Coordinates of C-alpha atoms in Angstrom, one line a residue:
L1 CA -1.6 20.8 24.1
S2 CA 0.4 19.1 26.8
F3 CA 4.0 20.3 27.8
D4 CA 6.5 18.8 30.2
L5 CA 8.8 21.4 32.1
Y6 CA 12.3 20.5 32.8
S7 CA 14.5 22.7 34.9
Q8 CA 17.4 22.6 37.4
E9 CA 15.2 20.8 39.8
H10 CA 15.1 18.0 37.3
G11 CA 18.8 17.8 36.6
L12 CA 19.4 20.5 33.9
S13 CA 22.6 22.4 34.6
N14 CA 21.0 25.8 34.2
N15 CA 17.5 27.2 33.3
Q16 CA 19.0 29.5 30.6
I17 CA 18.8 27.6 27.3
H18 CA 20.8 28.8 24.3
C19 CA 20.4 25.9 21.9
V20 CA 18.9 22.5 21.5
L21 CA 19.6 19.6 19.1
Q22 CA 18.3 16.1 18.7
D23 CA 21.1 14.0 17.3
S24 CA 20.8 11.1 15.0
K25 CA 20.8 8.6 17.9
G26 CA 17.8 10.3 19.5
W27 CA 19.6 12.0 22.3
M28 CA 18.5 15.6 23.1
W29 CA 21.4 18.0 23.6
I30 CA 20.7 21.2 25.5
G31 CA 23.2 24.0 25.6
T32 CA 22.9 26.2 28.7
S33 CA 24.8 28.9 30.4
Q34 CA 26.4 26.2 32.6
G35 CA 27.4 23.4 30.3
V36 CA 25.8 21.0 27.8
C37 CA 23.3 18.6 29.0
R38 CA 22.4 15.2 27.3
F39 CA 18.8 14.0 27.9
D40 CA 17.8 10.5 27.4
G41 CA 14.1 11.1 28.0
Y42 CA 14.4 10.3 31.6
R43 CA 17.5 12.0 33.1
F44 CA 20.2 14.6 32.2
T45 CA 23.9 14.0 32.0
V46 CA 25.8 17.3 32.5
F47 CA 29.1 18.1 30.8
K48 CA 31.0 21.2 32.1
N49 CA 34.4 22.7 32.1
D50 CA 36.8 21.3 34.7
P51 CA 40.1 23.3 34.7
D52 CA 41.9 20.2 36.1
D53 CA 40.7 17.9 33.2
S54 CA 42.1 18.8 29.7
T55 CA 39.4 16.5 28.1
S56 CA 36.5 18.5 29.6
L57 CA 34.5 21.0 27.8
K58 CA 36.3 24.4 27.3
G59 CA 33.8 27.1 28.3
N60 CA 30.6 26.6 30.0
L61 CA 28.3 28.9 28.0
I62 CA 27.1 27.0 25.0
R63 CA 26.3 28.9 21.9
V64 CA 25.7 26.2 19.3
I65 CA 25.6 22.3 19.0
F66 CA 26.0 20.7 15.6
E67 CA 26.0 17.1 14.3
D68 CA 27.9 16.5 11.2
R69 CA 27.1 13.8 8.6
K70 CA 29.4 11.3 10.5
G71 CA 27.4 11.7 13.6
Q72 CA 30.1 13.7 15.4
L73 CA 29.0 16.5 17.8
W74 CA 30.6 19.9 17.6
I75 CA 30.0 22.3 20.4
G76 CA 30.7 26.0 20.2
T77 CA 31.3 27.8 23.4
E78 CA 31.5 31.4 24.7
N79 CA 35.3 32.2 25.2
G80 CA 36.1 28.5 24.9
G81 CA 36.3 27.8 21.3
L82 CA 35.2 24.8 19.3
N83 CA 34.8 21.4 21.0
K84 CA 34.2 17.9 19.4
F85 CA 32.6 15.3 21.6
D86 CA 34.1 11.8 21.6
R87 CA 31.0 9.6 22.2
D88 CA 33.0 6.4 23.3
K89 CA 35.1 8.2 25.9
E90 CA 32.6 11.0 26.8
T91 CA 35.4 13.5 26.5
F92 CA 36.1 16.6 24.4
R93 CA 38.8 17.6 21.8
H94 CA 39.6 21.2 21.5
F95 CA 40.1 22.3 17.9
F96 CA 42.7 24.9 17.1
Y97 CA 42.9 25.8 20.8
E98 CA 46.6 25.0 21.5
G99 CA 49.7 24.4 19.4
D100 CA 51.2 26.4 16.6
H101 CA 47.8 28.0 15.5
P102 CA 45.6 28.7 18.5
L103 CA 43.1 30.7 16.3
L104 CA 40.1 29.5 18.3
K105 CA 41.7 29.9 21.8
D106 CA 39.2 31.7 24.0
V107 CA 37.0 32.9 21.2
S108 CA 33.2 32.5 21.1
V109 CA 32.1 30.1 18.6
T110 CA 28.5 31.2 17.5
S111 CA 27.6 29.1 14.5
I112 CA 28.7 25.8 12.8
L113 CA 27.9 24.4 9.4
E114 CA 28.9 21.5 7.3
D115 CA 28.5 22.2 3.6
Q116 CA 27.6 19.6 0.8
Q117 CA 31.3 18.8 0.3
G118 CA 31.9 18.0 4.0
T119 CA 33.8 21.2 4.8
M120 CA 33.1 22.7 8.3
W121 CA 32.4 26.4 8.6
I122 CA 32.9 28.1 11.9
G123 CA 31.4 31.5 12.7
T124 CA 32.7 33.5 15.7
E125 CA 32.0 36.9 17.2
S126 CA 34.5 38.3 14.7
N127 CA 35.5 35.9 12.0
L128 CA 34.6 33.2 9.7
F129 CA 36.7 30.1 9.4
R130 CA 36.8 27.0 7.2
I131 CA 38.1 23.7 8.5
D132 CA 39.3 21.2 6.0
N133 CA 39.8 17.6 7.0
E134 CA 39.7 18.5 10.7
S135 CA 43.2 19.6 10.3
R136 CA 43.5 22.9 8.5
L137 CA 41.9 26.1 9.7
T138 CA 41.6 29.0 7.2
T139 CA 40.3 32.5 8.1
I140 CA 37.8 33.7 5.4
Q141 CA 38.3 37.1 3.9
P142 CA 36.4 37.6 0.7
S143 CA 38.4 39.4 -2.0
N144 CA 35.7 42.0 -2.8
L145 CA 35.4 43.2 0.8
S146 CA 38.0 45.3 2.7
S147 CA 36.9 44.1 5.9
F148 CA 34.8 41.0 6.9
S149 CA 34.9 41.2 10.7
E150 CA 31.3 40.3 11.7
Y151 CA 29.5 38.6 14.4
F152 CA 28.4 35.5 12.6
R153 CA 25.1 34.4 14.2
A154 CA 23.8 31.8 11.7
I155 CA 25.4 29.9 8.7
R156 CA 23.3 27.8 6.3
N157 CA 23.8 26.1 3.1
G158 CA 22.5 27.9 -0.1
N159 CA 22.2 26.8 -3.7
N160 CA 25.0 26.0 -5.9
G161 CA 27.5 25.6 -3.0
K162 CA 26.9 29.2 -1.8
I163 CA 26.6 29.8 1.9
W164 CA 24.1 32.2 3.8
L165 CA 25.8 34.2 6.6
G166 CA 23.5 36.0 9.2
T167 CA 25.5 38.6 11.1
N168 CA 24.8 41.5 13.3
N169 CA 25.1 43.8 10.2
G170 CA 22.7 41.9 7.9
L171 CA 22.7 38.9 5.6
F172 CA 25.5 38.0 3.3
L173 CA 25.7 35.3 0.6
Y174 CA 29.2 33.8 0.3
N175 CA 30.5 31.9 -2.6
P176 CA 33.4 29.8 -1.7
A177 CA 34.3 29.0 -5.4
T178 CA 35.0 32.6 -6.2
N179 CA 35.7 33.9 -2.6
L180 CA 33.1 36.7 -3.1
A181 CA 30.5 37.8 -0.6
E182 CA 27.7 40.1 -1.3
K183 CA 25.4 41.8 1.2
V184 CA 21.7 41.0 0.6
K185 CA 19.7 44.1 0.5

């Protein structure tokens, strides 16, 4: 087997890699501890937080990179919330970070999923959220659990519209239709 090694010496923003995604256009996206890097096969383009630029990435430690069915890139950061990349302008929009409901301000987005209906699910270090039409954010609290404050590490589609939730306290299967979650034993 032959491997190529890429590091900071080759343009990567940091050698500590947290996530990797190849998008539908063929670009490689690498989430590091110092921003997100786009790799075209030859060179890296680095996107980092710039406190003087409101359209830059919020937070430099990248926890998750996700591409939805429309080809939009969503980036979850440590203490920087949810960022959506504008491919044409090469800027970022910060979802639910400011305004009347800054529920994702300064939180760590750890997992992202788009379900079969196109609804986005966002896992953080303490909550699960649902985004409808990129405009409404709802905190998920299953009706059969008194508390659902978990560190959501992974979210995956299951059968019949159900969602698998990997947490620090085990695996849950959530049914959005009934708002019930069961811990898998």
